[in-house]
CSV table of C-alpha atoms in Angstrom, one decimal:
chain,number,residue,atom,x,y,z
A,1,UNK,CA,138.9,181.9,247.3
A,2,UNK,CA,135.8,181.3,249.3
A,3,UNK,CA,135.5,182.3,252.9
A,4,UNK,CA,135.2,178.7,254.1
A,5,UNK,CA,138.5,177.9,252.4
A,6,UNK,CA,140.1,180.9,254.0
A,7,UNK,CA,138.7,179.9,257.4
A,8,UNK,CA,140.1,176.4,256.9
A,9,UNK,CA,143.5,177.8,255.9
A,10,UNK,CA,143.5,179.9,259.0
A,11,UNK,CA,142.6,176.8,261.1
A,12,UNK,CA,145.6,175.0,259.6
A,13,UNK,CA,148.0,177.5,261.0
A,14,UNK,CA,149.9,176.3,264.1
A,15,UNK,CA,150.9,178.5,267.0
A,16,UNK,CA,154.5,178.4,268.3
A,17,UNK,CA,153.1,176.7,271.4
A,18,UNK,CA,151.5,174.0,269.3
A,19,UNK,CA,154.7,173.4,267.4
A,20,UNK,CA,156.8,173.2,270.6
A,21,UNK,CA,154.4,170.8,272.2
A,22,UNK,CA,154.4,168.7,269.1
A,23,UNK,CA,158.2,168.8,268.9
A,24,UNK,CA,158.7,167.8,272.5
A,25,UNK,CA,157.0,164.5,271.6
A,26,UNK,CA,159.9,163.5,269.5
A,27,UNK,CA,162.4,163.8,272.3
A,28,UNK,CA,161.7,160.4,274.1
A,29,UNK,CA,162.5,158.4,271.0
A,30,UNK,CA,165.8,160.2,270.4
A,31,UNK,CA,166.9,160.3,274.1
A,32,UNK,CA,166.3,156.5,274.6
A,33,UNK,CA,167.5,155.7,271.1
A,34,UNK,CA,170.8,157.6,271.6
A,35,UNK,CA,171.4,156.1,275.0
A,36,UNK,CA,170.8,152.6,273.6
A,37,UNK,CA,172.7,153.3,270.3
A,38,UNK,CA,175.8,154.6,271.9
A,39,UNK,CA,176.0,152.6,275.2
A,40,UNK,CA,174.0,149.4,274.9
A,41,UNK,CA,176.7,147.5,273.1
A,42,UNK,CA,179.5,148.5,275.6
A,43,UNK,CA,177.1,147.9,278.5
A,44,UNK,CA,176.3,144.4,277.4
A,45,UNK,CA,179.9,143.6,276.8
A,46,UNK,CA,181.7,145.3,279.7
A,47,UNK,CA,179.0,145.7,282.5
A,48,UNK,CA,176.6,142.8,282.0
A,49,UNK,CA,179.7,140.9,280.8
A,50,UNK,CA,177.9,138.9,278.1
A,51,UNK,CA,179.8,137.0,275.5
A,52,UNK,CA,180.1,139.1,272.3
A,53,UNK,CA,178.2,136.4,270.4
A,54,UNK,CA,175.2,136.6,272.7
A,55,UNK,CA,175.4,140.4,272.7
A,56,UNK,CA,175.2,140.4,268.9
A,57,UNK,CA,172.1,138.1,269.1
A,58,UNK,CA,170.4,140.5,271.5
A,59,UNK,CA,171.1,143.5,269.3
A,60,UNK,CA,170.1,141.8,266.1
A,61,UNK,CA,166.9,140.2,267.4
A,62,UNK,CA,165.9,143.3,269.3
A,63,UNK,CA,166.2,145.6,266.2
A,64,UNK,CA,164.7,143.0,263.9
A,65,UNK,CA,161.7,142.6,266.2
A,66,UNK,CA,161.4,146.3,266.5
A,67,UNK,CA,161.3,146.5,262.7
A,68,UNK,CA,158.5,143.9,262.5
A,69,UNK,CA,156.4,145.7,265.0
A,70,UNK,CA,156.3,149.0,262.9
A,71,UNK,CA,153.9,147.8,260.1
A,72,UNK,CA,151.9,145.8,262.7
A,73,UNK,CA,151.4,148.8,264.9
A,74,UNK,CA,150.7,150.9,261.8
A,75,UNK,CA,147.9,148.6,260.9
A,76,UNK,CA,146.5,148.5,264.5
A,77,UNK,CA,146.6,152.3,264.7
A,78,UNK,CA,144.8,152.7,261.3
A,79,UNK,CA,142.0,150.4,262.6
A,80,UNK,CA,141.7,152.1,266.0
A,81,UNK,CA,138.4,153.9,266.6
A,82,UNK,CA,138.3,157.7,266.8
A,83,UNK,CA,138.1,159.0,270.3
A,84,UNK,CA,137.6,162.5,271.6
A,85,UNK,CA,141.4,162.7,272.0
A,86,UNK,CA,142.0,161.5,268.4
A,87,UNK,CA,143.3,158.2,267.0
A,88,UNK,CA,147.1,158.7,267.5
A,89,UNK,CA,147.3,160.3,270.9
A,90,UNK,CA,145.8,157.6,273.0
A,91,UNK,CA,148.4,155.1,271.7
A,92,UNK,CA,151.1,157.5,272.9
A,93,UNK,CA,149.6,158.0,276.3
A,94,UNK,CA,148.8,154.4,277.2
A,95,UNK,CA,152.1,152.9,275.9
A,96,UNK,CA,154.3,155.3,278.0
A,97,UNK,CA,154.1,153.8,281.5
A,98,UNK,CA,155.0,150.3,280.3
A,99,UNK,CA,157.7,151.6,278.0
A,100,UNK,CA,159.6,153.4,280.8
A,101,UNK,CA,159.4,150.3,283.1
A,102,UNK,CA,160.8,148.0,280.3
A,103,UNK,CA,163.5,150.6,279.5
A,104,UNK,CA,164.7,150.8,283.1
A,105,UNK,CA,165.0,147.0,283.2
A,106,UNK,CA,167.2,146.9,280.2
A,107,UNK,CA,169.8,148.7,282.2
A,108,UNK,CA,169.4,146.5,285.3
A,109,UNK,CA,171.8,143.6,285.8
A,110,UNK,CA,169.9,140.7,287.4
A,111,UNK,CA,171.6,138.8,290.2
A,112,UNK,CA,171.4,135.5,288.3
A,113,UNK,CA,173.8,134.8,285.5
A,114,UNK,CA,172.3,131.9,283.5
A,115,UNK,CA,169.2,133.7,282.3
A,116,UNK,CA,170.8,137.1,281.6
A,117,UNK,CA,170.6,136.7,277.8
A,118,UNK,CA,166.9,136.0,278.0
A,119,UNK,CA,166.4,138.9,280.4
A,120,UNK,CA,167.9,141.5,278.1
A,121,UNK,CA,166.3,140.0,275.0
A,122,UNK,CA,162.8,140.0,276.5
A,123,UNK,CA,163.0,143.6,277.9
A,124,UNK,CA,164.8,145.0,274.9
A,125,UNK,CA,162.1,143.6,272.5
A,126,UNK,CA,159.3,144.6,274.9
A,127,UNK,CA,160.7,148.2,275.1
A,128,UNK,CA,161.1,148.4,271.3
A,129,UNK,CA,157.4,147.2,270.9
A,130,UNK,CA,156.1,149.8,273.3
A,131,UNK,CA,158.2,152.6,271.9
A,132,UNK,CA,156.8,151.7,268.5
A,133,UNK,CA,153.3,152.2,269.9
A,134,UNK,CA,154.6,155.7,270.7
A,135,UNK,CA,156.7,156.6,267.7
A,136,UNK,CA,154.6,155.3,264.7
A,137,UNK,CA,151.5,157.3,265.8
A,138,UNK,CA,153.7,160.3,266.6
A,139,UNK,CA,155.4,160.2,263.2
A,140,UNK,CA,152.1,159.9,261.3
A,141,UNK,CA,150.8,162.8,263.5
A,142,UNK,CA,152.8,165.1,261.3
A,143,UNK,CA,150.1,164.8,258.6
A,144,UNK,CA,147.3,165.4,261.1
A,145,UNK,CA,148.3,168.6,262.9
A,146,UNK,CA,147.8,170.7,259.7
A,147,UNK,CA,147.0,170.3,256.1
A,148,UNK,CA,149.3,173.2,255.1
A,149,UNK,CA,152.7,172.1,253.8
A,150,UNK,CA,154.5,175.1,255.1
A,151,UNK,CA,153.1,174.6,258.6
A,152,UNK,CA,154.1,170.9,258.5
A,153,UNK,CA,157.6,171.9,257.4
A,154,UNK,CA,157.8,174.4,260.1
A,155,UNK,CA,156.6,172.0,262.7
A,156,UNK,CA,159.1,169.4,261.4
A,157,UNK,CA,161.9,171.9,261.9
A,158,UNK,CA,160.8,172.4,265.5
A,159,UNK,CA,160.6,168.7,265.9
A,160,UNK,CA,164.1,168.0,264.5
A,161,UNK,CA,165.6,170.7,266.7
A,162,UNK,CA,164.1,169.2,269.8
A,163,UNK,CA,165.0,165.6,268.7
A,164,UNK,CA,168.6,166.5,268.1
A,165,UNK,CA,168.5,168.3,271.5
A,166,UNK,CA,167.1,165.0,272.8
A,167,UNK,CA,170.2,163.2,271.5
A,168,UNK,CA,172.3,165.7,273.4
A,169,UNK,CA,170.3,165.1,276.6
A,170,UNK,CA,170.5,161.3,276.2
A,171,UNK,CA,174.2,161.4,275.5
A,172,UNK,CA,174.8,163.9,278.4
A,173,UNK,CA,172.7,162.0,281.0
A,174,UNK,CA,173.9,158.5,280.1
A,175,UNK,CA,177.5,159.5,279.3
A,176,UNK,CA,178.2,161.9,282.2
A,177,UNK,CA,176.5,159.8,284.9
A,178,UNK,CA,178.1,156.5,283.7
A,179,UNK,CA,181.4,158.3,282.9
A,180,UNK,CA,181.7,159.3,286.5
A,181,UNK,CA,181.5,155.7,287.6
A,182,UNK,CA,183.5,153.9,284.9
A,183,UNK,CA,185.0,150.8,286.4
A,184,UNK,CA,188.7,150.3,285.6
A,185,UNK,CA,189.7,147.9,282.9
A,186,UNK,CA,191.2,144.5,283.5
A,187,UNK,CA,194.9,144.3,282.3
A,188,UNK,CA,195.7,141.4,279.9
A,189,UNK,CA,198.9,139.4,280.0
A,190,UNK,CA,200.4,141.4,277.2
A,191,UNK,CA,199.9,144.8,278.9
A,192,UNK,CA,202.5,146.9,280.7
A,193,UNK,CA,201.2,147.0,284.3
A,194,UNK,CA,202.5,149.2,287.1
A,195,UNK,CA,202.8,148.3,290.7
A,196,UNK,CA,199.3,149.6,291.3
A,197,UNK,CA,197.9,147.2,288.7
A,198,UNK,CA,197.0,149.8,286.2
A,199,UNK,CA,197.9,149.7,282.5
A,200,UNK,CA,200.7,152.2,281.9
A,201,UNK,CA,200.8,152.0,278.1
A,202,UNK,CA,200.1,155.0,275.9
A,203,UNK,CA,196.6,153.7,275.4
A,204,UNK,CA,195.7,154.4,279.0
A,205,UNK,CA,198.0,157.4,279.6
A,206,UNK,CA,195.3,159.6,281.0
A,207,UNK,CA,194.0,156.9,283.3
A,208,UNK,CA,197.5,156.3,284.7
A,209,UNK,CA,198.2,160.0,285.3
A,210,UNK,CA,194.9,160.5,287.1
A,211,UNK,CA,195.0,160.6,290.9
A,212,UNK,CA,192.7,157.7,291.9
A,213,UNK,CA,191.4,158.2,295.5
A,214,UNK,CA,188.5,155.8,295.3
A,215,UNK,CA,188.5,152.5,293.5
A,216,UNK,CA,185.3,152.3,291.4
A,217,UNK,CA,183.7,148.9,291.5
A,218,UNK,CA,181.6,147.2,288.9
A,219,UNK,CA,178.6,147.4,291.2
A,220,UNK,CA,179.0,151.2,291.3
A,221,UNK,CA,179.0,151.2,287.5
A,222,UNK,CA,175.8,149.2,287.5
A,223,UNK,CA,174.2,151.7,289.9
A,224,UNK,CA,175.2,154.6,287.6
A,225,UNK,CA,173.4,152.9,284.7
A,226,UNK,CA,170.3,152.5,286.9
A,227,UNK,CA,170.4,156.2,287.9
A,228,UNK,CA,170.8,157.3,284.3
A,229,UNK,CA,168.0,155.2,283.1
A,230,UNK,CA,165.7,156.5,285.9
A,231,UNK,CA,166.4,160.1,284.9
A,232,UNK,CA,165.7,159.3,281.2
A,233,UNK,CA,162.4,157.5,282.2
A,234,UNK,CA,161.2,160.6,284.0
A,235,UNK,CA,161.9,162.8,281.0
A,236,UNK,CA,160.1,160.3,278.7
A,237,UNK,CA,156.9,160.6,280.8
A,238,UNK,CA,157.1,164.4,281.0
A,239,UNK,CA,157.4,164.7,277.2
A,240,UNK,CA,154.5,162.3,276.6
A,241,UNK,CA,152.3,164.4,278.9
A,242,UNK,CA,153.2,167.6,277.1
A,243,UNK,CA,152.5,166.1,273.7
A,244,UNK,CA,149.2,164.7,274.7
A,245,UNK,CA,147.8,167.9,276.2
A,246,UNK,CA,149.5,170.3,273.9
A,247,UNK,CA,148.5,168.9,270.5
A,248,UNK,CA,145.1,168.6,268.8
A,249,UNK,CA,144.7,165.9,266.3
A,250,UNK,CA,142.6,166.5,263.2
A,251,UNK,CA,140.2,163.8,262.2
A,252,UNK,CA,140.9,162.0,258.9
A,253,UNK,CA,139.6,158.8,257.3
A,254,UNK,CA,142.3,156.1,257.3
A,255,UNK,CA,142.7,152.6,255.9
A,256,UNK,CA,145.7,150.2,255.8
A,257,UNK,CA,145.6,147.1,253.6
A,258,UNK,CA,143.9,148.9,250.7
A,259,UNK,CA,146.7,151.4,250.5
A,260,UNK,CA,149.8,149.2,250.9
A,261,UNK,CA,149.9,148.2,247.2
A,262,UNK,CA,149.6,151.9,246.1
A,263,UNK,CA,152.1,153.2,248.7
A,264,UNK,CA,154.7,150.6,248.0
A,265,UNK,CA,154.3,151.1,244.3
A,266,UNK,CA,154.9,154.9,244.5
A,267,UNK,CA,158.3,155.4,242.9
A,268,UNK,CA,159.4,158.6,244.8
A,269,UNK,CA,158.6,156.9,248.1
A,270,UNK,CA,160.6,153.7,247.3
A,271,UNK,CA,163.6,155.8,246.2
A,272,UNK,CA,163.4,158.0,249.3
A,273,UNK,CA,163.2,155.0,251.6
A,274,UNK,CA,166.1,153.2,249.9
A,275,UNK,CA,168.3,156.3,249.9
A,276,UNK,CA,167.8,157.0,253.6
A,277,UNK,CA,168.1,153.3,254.3
A,278,UNK,CA,171.7,153.3,253.3
A,279,UNK,CA,172.6,156.7,254.8
A,280,UNK,CA,170.8,155.8,258.1
A,281,UNK,CA,172.7,152.5,258.2
A,282,UNK,CA,176.0,154.4,257.9
A,283,UNK,CA,175.2,156.6,260.9
A,284,UNK,CA,173.9,153.7,262.9
A,285,UNK,CA,177.1,151.8,262.4
A,286,UNK,CA,179.1,154.8,263.5
A,287,UNK,CA,176.8,155.4,266.5
A,288,UNK,CA,176.8,151.8,267.6
A,289,UNK,CA,180.6,151.3,267.6
A,290,UNK,CA,181.9,154.8,268.3
A,291,UNK,CA,182.1,154.4,272.1
A,292,UNK,CA,184.2,151.2,271.7
A,293,UNK,CA,186.3,153.0,269.0
A,294,UNK,CA,187.1,155.9,271.4
A,295,UNK,CA,187.9,153.6,274.3
A,296,UNK,CA,190.1,151.1,272.6
A,297,UNK,CA,191.4,152.4,269.2
A,298,UNK,CA,191.9,156.0,270.2
A,299,UNK,CA,192.7,155.2,273.8
A,300,UNK,CA,190.3,157.9,275.2
A,301,UNK,CA,188.6,155.7,277.7
A,302,UNK,CA,187.9,158.6,280.2
A,303,UNK,CA,186.7,161.0,277.5
A,304,UNK,CA,184.5,159.1,275.1
A,305,UNK,CA,181.3,160.4,276.8
A,306,UNK,CA,182.4,164.0,276.3
A,307,UNK,CA,183.3,163.3,272.6
A,308,UNK,CA,179.8,161.9,272.0
A,309,UNK,CA,178.3,164.9,273.7
A,310,UNK,CA,180.3,167.3,271.4
A,311,UNK,CA,178.9,165.4,268.3
A,312,UNK,CA,175.3,165.9,269.5
A,313,UNK,CA,175.8,169.5,270.6
A,314,UNK,CA,177.2,170.3,267.1
A,315,UNK,CA,174.2,168.6,265.5
A,316,UNK,CA,171.8,170.6,267.7
A,317,UNK,CA,173.4,173.9,266.9
A,318,UNK,CA,173.4,173.3,263.1
A,319,UNK,CA,169.8,172.2,262.7
A,320,UNK,CA,168.6,175.8,262.1
A,321,UNK,CA,171.4,176.1,259.4
A,322,UNK,CA,170.2,173.0,257.6
A,323,UNK,CA,166.5,174.2,257.8
A,324,UNK,CA,167.6,177.5,256.2
A,325,UNK,CA,169.7,175.6,253.6
A,326,UNK,CA,167.0,173.3,252.5
A,327,UNK,CA,164.6,176.3,252.2
A,328,UNK,CA,167.1,178.3,250.2
A,329,UNK,CA,168.6,175.6,247.9
A,330,UNK,CA,166.1,172.7,248.1
A,331,UNK,CA,165.9,169.5,250.0
A,332,UNK,CA,167.5,167.3,247.4
A,333,UNK,CA,170.6,169.6,247.3
A,334,UNK,CA,170.7,169.6,251.1
A,335,UNK,CA,170.8,165.8,251.1
A,336,UNK,CA,173.9,165.8,248.8
A,337,UNK,CA,175.8,168.5,250.8
A,338,UNK,CA,174.7,167.3,254.2
A,339,UNK,CA,175.5,163.6,253.7
A,340,UNK,CA,178.8,164.1,251.9
A,341,UNK,CA,180.1,166.6,254.4
A,342,UNK,CA,180.7,164.0,257.0
A,343,UNK,CA,182.8,161.7,254.8
A,344,UNK,CA,186.1,163.6,255.1
A,345,UNK,CA,185.9,163.5,258.9
A,346,UNK,CA,185.1,159.7,258.9
A,347,UNK,CA,188.4,159.3,257.0
A,348,UNK,CA,190.3,161.7,259.2
A,349,UNK,CA,189.3,160.2,262.5
A,350,UNK,CA,191.0,156.8,261.6
A,351,UNK,CA,194.0,158.3,259.8
A,352,UNK,CA,195.2,160.8,262.3
A,353,UNK,CA,197.2,159.5,265.3
A,354,UNK,CA,195.2,159.5,268.6
A,355,UNK,CA,194.9,163.1,269.8
A,356,UNK,CA,192.2,164.4,272.1
A,357,UNK,CA,192.0,168.0,270.6
A,358,UNK,CA,191.9,166.7,267.0
A,359,UNK,CA,189.2,164.2,268.0
A,360,UNK,CA,187.0,167.0,269.5
A,361,UNK,CA,187.4,169.1,266.3
A,362,UNK,CA,186.6,166.1,264.1
A,363,UNK,CA,183.6,165.2,266.3
A,364,UNK,CA,182.2,168.7,266.1
A,365,UNK,CA,182.5,168.7,262.3
A,366,UNK,CA,180.9,165.3,262.1
A,367,UNK,CA,178.0,166.6,264.1
A,368,UNK,CA,177.1,169.0,261.3
A,369,UNK,CA,176.5,166.0,259.0
A,370,UNK,CA,174.5,164.2,261.8
A,371,UNK,CA,172.1,167.2,261.9
A,372,UNK,CA,171.4,166.8,258.2
A,373,UNK,CA,170.8,163.1,258.7
A,374,UNK,CA,168.2,163.8,261.4
A,375,UNK,CA,166.3,166.6,259.7
A,376,UNK,CA,166.1,165.6,256.0
A,377,UNK,CA,164.2,162.2,256.1
A,378,UNK,CA,161.4,163.6,258.2
A,379,UNK,CA,161.3,166.8,256.2
A,380,UNK,CA,161.0,165.0,252.9
A,381,UNK,CA,158.5,162.3,253.8
A,382,UNK,CA,155.5,164.8,253.9
A,383,UNK,CA,156.5,165.8,250.3
A,384,UNK,CA,156.2,162.2,249.2
A,385,UNK,CA,152.8,161.9,250.8
A,386,UNK,CA,151.7,165.1,249.0
A,387,UNK,CA,153.0,163.7,245.7
A,388,UNK,CA,151.1,160.5,246.3
A,389,UNK,CA,147.9,162.4,247.0
A,390,UNK,CA,148.3,164.5,243.8
A,391,UNK,CA,148.7,161.3,241.8
A,392,UNK,CA,146.0,159.4,243.7
A,393,UNK,CA,143.3,162.0,244.6
A,394,UNK,CA,140.7,159.4,245.5
A,395,UNK,CA,143.0,157.5,247.8
A,396,UNK,CA,143.3,159.1,251.2
A,397,UNK,CA,144.3,158.2,254.8
A,398,UNK,CA,147.5,156.3,254.1
A,399,UNK,CA,149.9,158.5,256.1
A,400,UNK,CA,150.6,155.8,258.8
A,401,UNK,CA,151.7,153.4,256.0
A,402,UNK,CA,154.3,155.8,254.7
A,403,UNK,CA,155.8,156.5,258.1
A,404,UNK,CA,155.5,153.0,259.6
A,405,UNK,CA,157.1,151.3,256.6
A,406,UNK,CA,159.9,153.9,256.4
A,407,UNK,CA,160.8,153.1,260.0
A,408,UNK,CA,160.4,149.4,259.4
A,409,UNK,CA,163.0,149.3,256.7
A,410,UNK,CA,165.5,151.4,258.5
A,411,UNK,CA,165.1,149.5,261.8
A,412,UNK,CA,165.4,146.1,260.2
A,413,UNK,CA,168.5,147.0,258.4
A,414,UNK,CA,170.0,148.6,261.5
A,415,UNK,CA,169.4,145.4,263.4
A,416,UNK,CA,171.3,143.5,260.8
A,417,UNK,CA,174.2,146.0,260.9
A,418,UNK,CA,174.5,146.1,264.7
A,419,UNK,CA,174.3,142.3,264.9
A,420,UNK,CA,176.9,141.8,262.3
A,421,UNK,CA,179.2,144.5,263.8
A,422,UNK,CA,179.1,143.0,267.3
A,423,UNK,CA,179.6,139.5,265.8
A,424,UNK,CA,182.6,140.9,263.9
A,425,UNK,CA,184.1,142.0,267.2
A,426,UNK,CA,183.6,138.5,268.5
A,427,UNK,CA,185.4,137.0,265.6
A,428,UNK,CA,188.2,139.6,265.9
A,429,UNK,CA,188.8,138.4,269.5
A,430,UNK,CA,187.2,141.2,271.6
A,431,UNK,CA,188.2,140.9,275.3
A,432,UNK,CA,185.5,142.0,277.8
A,433,UNK,CA,186.7,145.0,279.9
A,434,UNK,CA,190.2,144.5,278.6
A,435,UNK,CA,192.6,147.5,278.9
A,436,UNK,CA,193.7,146.8,275.4
A,437,UNK,CA,192.3,144.8,272.5
A,438,UNK,CA,194.0,142.6,269.9
A,439,UNK,CA,195.1,144.3,266.7
A,440,UNK,CA,192.3,142.6,264.8
A,441,UNK,CA,189.7,144.4,267.0
A,442,UNK,CA,191.3,147.8,266.3
A,443,UNK,CA,191.1,147.1,262.5
A,444,UNK,CA,187.5,145.9,262.8
A,445,UNK,CA,186.5,149.1,264.7
A,446,UNK,CA,188.1,151.3,262.1
A,447,UNK,CA,186.2,149.5,259.4
A,448,UNK,CA,182.9,149.8,261.3
A,449,UNK,CA,183.2,153.6,262.0
A,450,UNK,CA,184.9,154.6,258.7
A,451,UNK,CA,185.1,152.4,255.7
A,452,UNK,CA,181.7,150.7,256.0
A,453,UNK,CA,179.7,153.9,256.7
A,454,UNK,CA,181.4,155.7,253.9
A,455,UNK,CA,180.5,152.9,251.4
A,456,UNK,CA,176.9,153.0,252.6
A,457,UNK,CA,176.7,156.8,252.3
A,458,UNK,CA,178.0,156.7,248.7
A,459,UNK,CA,175.4,154.1,247.8
A,460,UNK,CA,172.7,156.3,249.3
A,461,UNK,CA,173.8,159.3,247.4
A,462,UNK,CA,173.7,157.3,244.1
A,463,UNK,CA,170.1,156.3,244.8
A,464,UNK,CA,169.2,159.9,245.5
A,465,UNK,CA,170.2,160.9,242.0
A,466,UNK,CA,167.1,159.3,240.7
A,467,UNK,CA,164.8,160.8,243.4
A,468,UNK,CA,162.3,162.8,241.3
A,469,UNK,CA,160.8,165.3,243.8
A,470,UNK,CA,162.8,168.5,243.3
A,471,UNK,CA,161.7,172.0,244.4
A,472,UNK,CA,159.8,172.6,241.2
A,473,UNK,CA,157.7,169.5,241.6
A,474,UNK,CA,157.3,170.0,245.3
A,475,UNK,CA,155.9,173.6,244.8
A,476,UNK,CA,153.7,172.3,241.9
A,477,UNK,CA,152.2,169.6,244.2
A,478,UNK,CA,151.5,172.2,246.8
A,479,UNK,CA,149.7,174.4,244.3
A,480,UNK,CA,147.6,171.5,243.0
A,481,UNK,CA,146.6,170.4,246.5
A,482,UNK,CA,145.5,174.0,247.3
A,483,UNK,CA,143.5,174.2,244.1
A,484,UNK,CA,141.9,170.8,244.9
A,485,UNK,CA,141.0,172.1,248.4
A,486,UNK,CA,139.5,175.3,246.9
A,487,UNK,CA,137.5,173.3,244.4
A,488,UNK,CA,136.1,171.1,247.1
A,489,UNK,CA,135.1,174.2,249.0
A,490,UNK,CA,133.3,175.6,246.0
A,491,UNK,CA,131.4,172.4,245.3
A,492,UNK,CA,130.4,172.3,249.0
A,493,UNK,CA,129.0,175.8,248.8
A,494,UNK,CA,127.1,175.1,245.5
A,495,UNK,CA,125.5,172.1,247.1
């Protein structure tokens, strides 16, 4: 191999510091996404006190708008001029200040009531747009920090570890701060109520036995949400700064419209996107409804934030295991094992009678599957891009299309799922801040966190059977790309 090629290969190697700075950039998306995913629905229903129908409209329109912005931002990024900081990084830097302001306002309850639906819809959509300006360039940056597949895989593992840690941080900050200021529920006519006005049914056994010295008001709960969002905004800014100054972007030629037809016609990409579309939907349904499920179906109103934290901690701890597993047995095998491992626990959580210890055990085990769901899509997307480059050697610079359209499909589908799930609760008779819920609501929540996600996971696994990039093909693509790079170097020397 020529010395120029060896020098280029050396240049493609990333230091641990480079990988960590790159990985830190993935935390804001996961911290805010986790807080919104787990808590926005219950916040809109029980704190902002919106009608479930209007809450479903906000969730659906916000996610659908978010999905539409992905290919739009991908196009704009691809047409952006190259600067001395790169093409991706300026988008990340300049979108951050406006993004944190709009995020904070999502968690603020305005004094007026008539325009609250518009308020949340506007700032939710605005935040999703600004975060897309951060996340699409960041996702595509994977292909621009190094041309070496092993280095990209290693950087992706760092990123996934930090991102899952981000979900822990988001769950911990939002859950613990809000959990300490959880306003008491409102008893309904059918509840057993003590002289103190608290529900004394089994559902609220822990709340009744607690010694309440200070009555928490709804205003205090609103303040807690403001504090939590302020802390998350500070972390968002810090991570963006670390990413901007800690990562160097390599210059590549990019195009957008010319590559859409080729990219969308690439079979492995379509199968990968469709497979992860269904598996992502499953976890999004679980995420969006789990807080309500813990509060009302399991009767663990005072512990749901800790249960969510256990799930995310388990996911963080098992990311290194899944990185080792996919290296040892292949990414396609890891998809089957990782995705299917969570199914028994989705069944168990709705079949076993409410028990806090069992719920913690099930939650930890479920976190193992969540880790695989975080790591594998972003680990496999670079393989599809490499496969595309092998089959289309004269077509380069389409990385932003691969990443933006993957995010587009998953976000659009998640918007539909969250909108439908919240609307289903409305039809089932959900009662805002009620101490108990009608039986139909309990049944609906069980379907939304168990039966529906399991069905979606099984569909995703069926699709993955036809995904063609196994370890043999992946290694073959890597060898061909290295040979092409070597040949390019040789031609350059001869000229």
